mmCIF file of C-alpha atoms in Angstrom:
data_model
loop_
_atom_site.group_PDB
_atom_site.id
_atom_site.type_symbol
_atom_site.label_atom_id
_atom_site.label_comp_id
_atom_site.label_asym_id
_atom_site.label_seq_id
_atom_site.Cartn_x
_atom_site.Cartn_y
_atom_site.Cartn_z
ATOM 1 C CA LYS A 15 27.227 4.217 -19.421
ATOM 2 C CA THR A 16 24.880 1.661 -20.497
ATOM 3 C CA GLN A 17 27.223 -1.148 -19.636
ATOM 4 C CA LYS A 18 28.049 0.419 -16.268
ATOM 5 C CA ASN A 19 24.378 0.749 -15.602
ATOM 6 C CA LEU A 20 23.829 -2.839 -16.551
ATOM 7 C CA ARG A 21 26.798 -3.867 -14.263
ATOM 8 C CA ARG A 22 25.288 -1.956 -11.284
ATOM 9 C CA ASN A 23 21.824 -3.294 -11.808
ATOM 10 C CA PHE A 24 23.300 -6.817 -12.063
ATOM 11 C CA THR A 25 25.306 -6.218 -8.948
ATOM 12 C CA LYS A 26 22.273 -4.995 -7.111
ATOM 13 C CA ALA A 27 20.255 -8.074 -8.413
ATOM 14 C CA GLU A 28 23.164 -10.346 -7.235
ATOM 15 C CA LYS A 29 23.141 -8.745 -3.822
ATOM 16 C CA GLN A 30 19.321 -8.965 -3.413
ATOM 17 C CA ALA A 31 19.350 -12.670 -4.501
ATOM 18 C CA TYR A 32 22.145 -13.303 -1.959
ATOM 19 C CA HIS A 33 20.237 -11.497 0.780
ATOM 20 C CA LEU A 34 16.889 -13.378 -0.087
ATOM 21 C CA GLY A 35 18.705 -16.833 -0.143
ATOM 22 C CA LYS A 36 20.403 -15.885 3.066
ATOM 23 C CA SER A 37 17.132 -14.826 4.753
ATOM 24 C CA VAL A 38 15.425 -18.231 3.516
ATOM 25 C CA VAL A 39 18.162 -20.251 5.000
ATOM 26 C CA ASN A 40 17.850 -18.314 8.263
ATOM 27 C CA ARG A 41 14.128 -18.769 8.328
ATOM 28 C CA LYS A 42 14.595 -22.525 7.835
ATOM 29 C CA ARG A 43 17.183 -22.598 10.750
ATOM 30 C CA PHE A 44 14.797 -20.719 13.040
ATOM 31 C CA ASN A 45 11.891 -22.895 12.031
ATOM 32 C CA ARG A 46 14.077 -26.040 12.817
ATOM 33 C CA PHE A 47 14.965 -24.359 16.071
ATOM 34 C CA LEU A 48 11.323 -23.721 17.008
ATOM 35 C CA ARG A 49 10.480 -27.446 16.158
ATOM 36 C CA VAL A 50 13.309 -28.738 18.248
ATOM 37 C CA LEU A 51 12.400 -26.223 21.031
ATOM 38 C CA GLY A 52 8.826 -27.324 21.134
ATOM 39 C CA PRO A 53 9.260 -30.796 22.620
ATOM 40 C CA GLY A 54 11.617 -29.475 25.211
ATOM 41 C CA LEU A 55 9.369 -26.575 25.974
ATOM 42 C CA VAL A 56 6.370 -28.815 26.536
ATOM 43 C CA THR A 57 8.466 -31.314 28.627
ATOM 44 C CA GLY A 58 9.931 -28.618 30.759
ATOM 45 C CA ALA A 59 6.522 -27.158 31.378
ATOM 46 C CA ALA A 60 5.043 -30.661 32.283
ATOM 47 C CA ASP A 61 7.841 -31.048 34.661
ATOM 48 C CA ASP A 62 6.403 -28.058 36.574
ATOM 49 C CA ASP A 63 3.344 -30.133 37.548
ATOM 50 C CA PRO A 64 0.954 -29.634 40.315
ATOM 51 C CA SER A 65 2.876 -32.298 42.568
ATOM 52 C CA GLY A 66 6.074 -30.156 41.977
ATOM 53 C CA ILE A 67 4.505 -27.054 42.940
ATOM 54 C CA ALA A 68 3.142 -28.557 46.063
ATOM 55 C CA THR A 69 6.492 -29.909 46.825
ATOM 56 C CA TYR A 70 8.264 -26.741 46.398
ATOM 57 C CA SER A 71 5.514 -24.919 48.473
ATOM 58 C CA GLN A 72 6.110 -27.282 51.291
ATOM 59 C CA ALA A 73 9.781 -26.807 51.116
ATOM 60 C CA GLY A 74 9.376 -23.144 51.223
ATOM 61 C CA ALA A 75 6.856 -23.184 54.051
ATOM 62 C CA ALA A 76 9.098 -25.572 56.160
ATOM 63 C CA HIS A 77 12.635 -24.079 55.499
ATOM 64 C CA GLY A 78 12.000 -20.584 54.085
ATOM 65 C CA TYR A 79 15.027 -19.594 51.901
ATOM 66 C CA GLY A 80 17.216 -22.405 53.717
ATOM 67 C CA LEU A 81 17.071 -24.694 50.544
ATOM 68 C CA LEU A 82 17.718 -22.127 47.849
ATOM 69 C CA TRP A 83 21.390 -23.355 47.552
ATOM 70 C CA ALA A 84 20.005 -26.644 45.928
ATOM 71 C CA PHE A 85 18.716 -24.761 42.984
ATOM 72 C CA PRO A 86 22.154 -23.917 41.326
ATOM 73 C CA LEU A 87 22.823 -27.527 41.657
ATOM 74 C CA MET A 88 19.660 -28.993 40.256
ATOM 75 C CA TYR A 89 19.125 -26.477 37.344
ATOM 76 C CA PRO A 90 22.190 -27.532 35.353
ATOM 77 C CA LEU A 91 21.319 -31.221 35.961
ATOM 78 C CA LEU A 92 17.848 -30.653 34.456
ATOM 79 C CA LEU A 93 19.153 -28.818 31.336
ATOM 80 C CA ALA A 94 21.749 -31.604 30.866
ATOM 81 C CA VAL A 95 19.264 -34.268 30.958
ATOM 82 C CA GLN A 96 16.753 -32.502 28.638
ATOM 83 C CA GLU A 97 19.476 -31.513 26.234
ATOM 84 C CA SER A 98 20.912 -35.109 26.130
ATOM 85 C CA CYS A 99 17.535 -36.662 25.599
ATOM 86 C CA ALA A 100 16.497 -34.168 22.945
ATOM 87 C CA ARG A 101 19.789 -34.594 20.880
ATOM 88 C CA ILE A 102 19.513 -38.354 21.220
ATOM 89 C CA GLY A 103 15.921 -38.280 19.634
ATOM 90 C CA ALA A 104 16.955 -35.836 16.985
ATOM 91 C CA ILE A 105 20.073 -37.589 15.854
ATOM 92 C CA THR A 106 19.203 -41.188 16.090
ATOM 93 C CA GLY A 107 15.576 -40.855 15.251
ATOM 94 C CA LYS A 108 14.858 -43.532 17.862
ATOM 95 C CA GLY A 109 13.331 -43.876 21.456
ATOM 96 C CA LEU A 110 15.489 -43.873 24.431
ATOM 97 C CA ILE A 111 15.118 -47.576 25.461
ATOM 98 C CA LYS A 112 13.316 -49.645 22.847
ATOM 99 C CA ASP A 113 15.909 -49.481 20.046
ATOM 100 C CA ASN A 114 19.123 -49.177 22.276
ATOM 101 C CA TYR A 115 18.682 -51.726 25.058
ATOM 102 C CA SER A 116 17.530 -55.485 25.472
ATOM 103 C CA LYS A 117 14.062 -56.421 26.046
ATOM 104 C CA LYS A 118 14.687 -57.192 29.742
ATOM 105 C CA MET A 119 15.876 -53.747 30.251
ATOM 106 C CA LEU A 120 12.838 -52.337 28.353
ATOM 107 C CA TYR A 121 10.319 -54.297 30.330
ATOM 108 C CA LEU A 122 12.129 -53.100 33.728
ATOM 109 C CA ALA A 123 11.903 -49.536 32.546
ATOM 110 C CA VAL A 124 8.352 -49.717 31.461
ATOM 111 C CA VAL A 125 7.318 -51.231 34.872
ATOM 112 C CA LEU A 126 9.180 -48.590 36.759
ATOM 113 C CA ALA A 127 8.114 -45.776 34.572
ATOM 114 C CA VAL A 128 4.388 -46.901 34.939
ATOM 115 C CA THR A 129 4.660 -47.239 38.567
ATOM 116 C CA ALA A 130 6.124 -43.825 38.928
ATOM 117 C CA ASN A 131 3.940 -42.158 36.524
ATOM 118 C CA THR A 132 0.790 -43.515 38.263
ATOM 119 C CA ILE A 133 1.956 -42.096 41.533
ATOM 120 C CA ASN A 134 2.896 -38.816 39.948
ATOM 121 C CA ILE A 135 -0.482 -38.607 38.153
ATOM 122 C CA GLY A 136 -2.234 -39.163 41.348
ATOM 123 C CA ALA A 137 -0.406 -36.513 43.149
ATOM 124 C CA ASP A 138 -1.008 -34.124 40.353
ATOM 125 C CA LEU A 139 -4.697 -34.801 40.331
ATOM 126 C CA GLY A 140 -4.743 -34.339 44.059
ATOM 127 C CA ALA A 141 -2.825 -31.033 44.030
ATOM 128 C CA MET A 142 -5.076 -29.786 41.242
ATOM 129 C CA ALA A 143 -8.178 -30.615 43.158
ATOM 130 C CA ALA A 144 -6.772 -29.143 46.384
ATOM 131 C CA THR A 145 -6.024 -25.765 44.482
ATOM 132 C CA THR A 146 -9.471 -25.812 42.994
ATOM 133 C CA GLN A 147 -10.865 -26.335 46.491
ATOM 134 C CA LEU A 148 -9.316 -22.822 47.595
ATOM 135 C CA PHE A 149 -11.887 -21.226 45.246
ATOM 136 C CA ILE A 150 -14.854 -23.719 45.146
ATOM 137 C CA ASP A 151 -16.052 -25.500 48.209
ATOM 138 C CA LEU A 152 -16.266 -29.086 47.097
ATOM 139 C CA PRO A 153 -14.660 -32.344 48.119
ATOM 140 C CA ILE A 154 -11.423 -33.162 46.735
ATOM 141 C CA ALA A 155 -12.369 -36.603 45.428
ATOM 142 C CA PRO A 156 -15.118 -35.400 42.899
ATOM 143 C CA LEU A 157 -12.717 -32.585 41.680
ATOM 144 C CA ALA A 158 -9.846 -35.016 41.060
ATOM 145 C CA ILE A 159 -12.224 -37.375 39.173
ATOM 146 C CA PHE A 160 -13.430 -34.387 37.264
ATOM 147 C CA TYR A 161 -9.786 -33.405 36.094
ATOM 148 C CA ALA A 162 -9.058 -37.029 35.262
ATOM 149 C CA ILE A 163 -12.134 -37.372 32.980
ATOM 150 C CA LEU A 164 -11.257 -33.890 31.406
ATOM 151 C CA ILE A 165 -7.627 -34.829 30.589
ATOM 152 C CA VAL A 166 -8.562 -38.289 29.163
ATOM 153 C CA VAL A 167 -11.212 -36.608 26.791
ATOM 154 C CA LEU A 168 -8.793 -34.058 25.630
ATOM 155 C CA VAL A 169 -6.180 -36.694 24.830
ATOM 156 C CA ILE A 170 -8.565 -39.111 23.106
ATOM 157 C CA PHE A 171 -10.679 -36.625 21.066
ATOM 158 C CA VAL A 172 -8.410 -33.623 20.410
ATOM 159 C CA ASN A 173 -6.173 -33.964 17.381
ATOM 160 C CA TYR A 174 -2.667 -34.553 18.382
ATOM 161 C CA LYS A 175 -0.956 -31.390 16.517
ATOM 162 C CA THR A 176 -3.768 -29.127 17.856
ATOM 163 C CA TYR A 177 -3.267 -30.482 21.356
ATOM 164 C CA ALA A 178 0.449 -30.062 21.094
ATOM 165 C CA LYS A 179 0.017 -26.434 20.049
ATOM 166 C CA ILE A 180 -2.258 -25.816 22.963
ATOM 167 C CA LEU A 181 0.263 -27.077 25.299
ATOM 168 C CA LYS A 182 3.017 -25.026 23.857
ATOM 169 C CA TRP A 183 1.026 -21.788 24.240
ATOM 170 C CA LEU A 184 0.021 -22.641 27.713
ATOM 171 C CA ALA A 185 3.636 -22.902 28.597
ATOM 172 C CA ILE A 186 3.485 -19.010 28.527
ATOM 173 C CA THR A 187 1.591 -19.063 31.852
ATOM 174 C CA LEU A 188 4.970 -20.123 33.459
ATOM 175 C CA PHE A 189 5.985 -16.476 33.182
ATOM 176 C CA ALA A 190 3.579 -15.922 36.090
ATOM 177 C CA TYR A 191 6.373 -17.315 38.384
ATOM 178 C CA PRO A 192 8.960 -14.599 37.864
ATOM 179 C CA ALA A 193 6.129 -12.000 37.635
ATOM 180 C CA THR A 194 4.812 -13.180 41.072
ATOM 181 C CA ALA A 195 8.204 -13.070 42.555
ATOM 182 C CA PHE A 196 8.427 -9.233 41.744
ATOM 183 C CA LEU A 197 4.855 -8.450 42.558
ATOM 184 C CA VAL A 198 5.086 -10.163 46.022
ATOM 185 C CA GLY A 199 8.304 -8.356 46.872
ATOM 186 C CA GLN A 200 11.346 -10.031 48.205
ATOM 187 C CA ASP A 201 14.556 -9.145 50.077
ATOM 188 C CA TRP A 202 16.626 -9.915 46.941
ATOM 189 C CA GLN A 203 19.992 -9.476 48.941
ATOM 190 C CA GLN A 204 18.797 -12.198 51.314
ATOM 191 C CA VAL A 205 17.557 -14.368 48.349
ATOM 192 C CA LEU A 206 20.978 -14.097 46.648
ATOM 193 C CA SER A 207 22.713 -14.631 49.939
ATOM 194 C CA HIS A 208 20.758 -18.023 50.737
ATOM 195 C CA THR A 209 21.176 -19.233 47.017
ATOM 196 C CA PHE A 210 24.910 -18.684 46.550
ATOM 197 C CA ALA A 211 26.719 -17.894 49.737
ATOM 198 C CA THR A 212 24.929 -19.505 52.717
ATOM 199 C CA ALA A 213 26.475 -22.657 53.941
ATOM 200 C CA PRO A 214 23.688 -25.302 53.760
ATOM 201 C CA THR A 215 22.136 -26.708 56.978
ATOM 202 C CA ILE A 216 21.245 -30.418 56.419
ATOM 203 C CA ASP A 217 19.155 -32.486 58.634
ATOM 204 C CA LEU A 218 16.894 -35.469 58.086
ATOM 205 C CA ASN A 219 13.829 -33.294 57.348
ATOM 206 C CA ALA A 220 15.869 -31.319 54.713
ATOM 207 C CA ILE A 221 17.216 -34.515 53.124
ATOM 208 C CA TYR A 222 13.510 -35.845 52.937
ATOM 209 C CA ILE A 223 12.522 -32.450 51.209
ATOM 210 C CA LEU A 224 15.532 -32.464 48.894
ATOM 211 C CA VAL A 225 14.775 -36.051 47.618
ATOM 212 C CA GLY A 226 11.293 -34.841 46.782
ATOM 213 C CA MET A 227 12.653 -31.737 45.056
ATOM 214 C CA LEU A 228 14.970 -33.858 43.005
ATOM 215 C CA GLY A 229 12.454 -36.318 42.020
ATOM 216 C CA THR A 230 9.921 -33.692 40.952
ATOM 217 C CA THR A 231 12.589 -31.648 38.955
ATOM 218 C CA ILE A 232 14.212 -34.449 37.209
ATOM 219 C CA SER A 233 11.466 -36.931 36.714
ATOM 220 C CA PRO A 234 12.316 -40.226 35.016
ATOM 221 C CA TYR A 235 9.403 -40.165 32.561
ATOM 222 C CA LEU A 236 10.812 -36.785 31.144
ATOM 223 C CA PHE A 237 13.711 -38.812 29.662
ATOM 224 C CA PHE A 238 11.484 -40.984 27.498
ATOM 225 C CA TRP A 239 8.883 -38.327 26.690
ATOM 226 C CA ASP A 240 11.388 -35.775 25.638
ATOM 227 C CA THR A 241 13.122 -38.181 23.209
ATOM 228 C CA SER A 242 10.064 -39.541 21.835
ATOM 229 C CA GLU A 243 8.510 -36.184 21.151
ATOM 230 C CA VAL A 244 11.507 -34.918 19.417
ATOM 231 C CA VAL A 245 11.344 -38.058 17.227
ATOM 232 C CA GLU A 246 7.714 -37.489 16.326
ATOM 233 C CA GLU A 247 8.182 -33.917 15.527
ATOM 234 C CA GLU A 248 11.098 -34.715 13.194
ATOM 235 C CA ILE A 249 9.019 -37.535 11.486
ATOM 236 C CA ALA A 250 6.057 -35.280 11.122
ATOM 237 C CA LYS A 251 8.174 -32.526 9.366
ATOM 238 C CA HIS A 252 9.816 -35.406 7.197
ATOM 239 C CA ASN A 253 13.121 -34.649 8.522
ATOM 240 C CA MET A 254 13.582 -38.533 9.122
#
């Protein structure tokens, strides 16, 4: 009886140790998943910038449901781009351009990225100021300057890890979009019909809006940012 009891206790101890080890491994995997998810989450949230919101608002105001057919095409492209960039950073531990291409390509990419980013930041600040103007009766220029100074102060004086955590938590606000869609009320049959079943009507104005939608959905700076942020996260956790 004593031997049987010892064997049972030993078997229980083995099972407990096995389950404990398994839970530790699963927790490590989940933590790594969160670390890899973080940069992609912040990058994806950053892609939903004020200029993008303004672009989609203009598209909806001008065409109604008429451009919904573009989203089943753009969304897989956005996922593929972010996934590829994140995997490049996680596997190689290097940026997207500097360590993989010549200096000429690097300089060209930097010039194009700086130009595009400057225009994009200007559009973002203008959209933020215009949105604030709906609540506060102030000129757009001072509001845009205020937001520019506020962002610069946060970037310079707030610790990087703290700032990154703040941005991750702010990404939760994106759930306001689907919530708003349900609260406002939509003819969902018509929405689905225009998204998947309607033959697209394309004219010069629609092409102009589509180019803006593609540009604000799959922005070039996201490629570099996503890859670099994944590398920084992995280095900070001593995985590289």
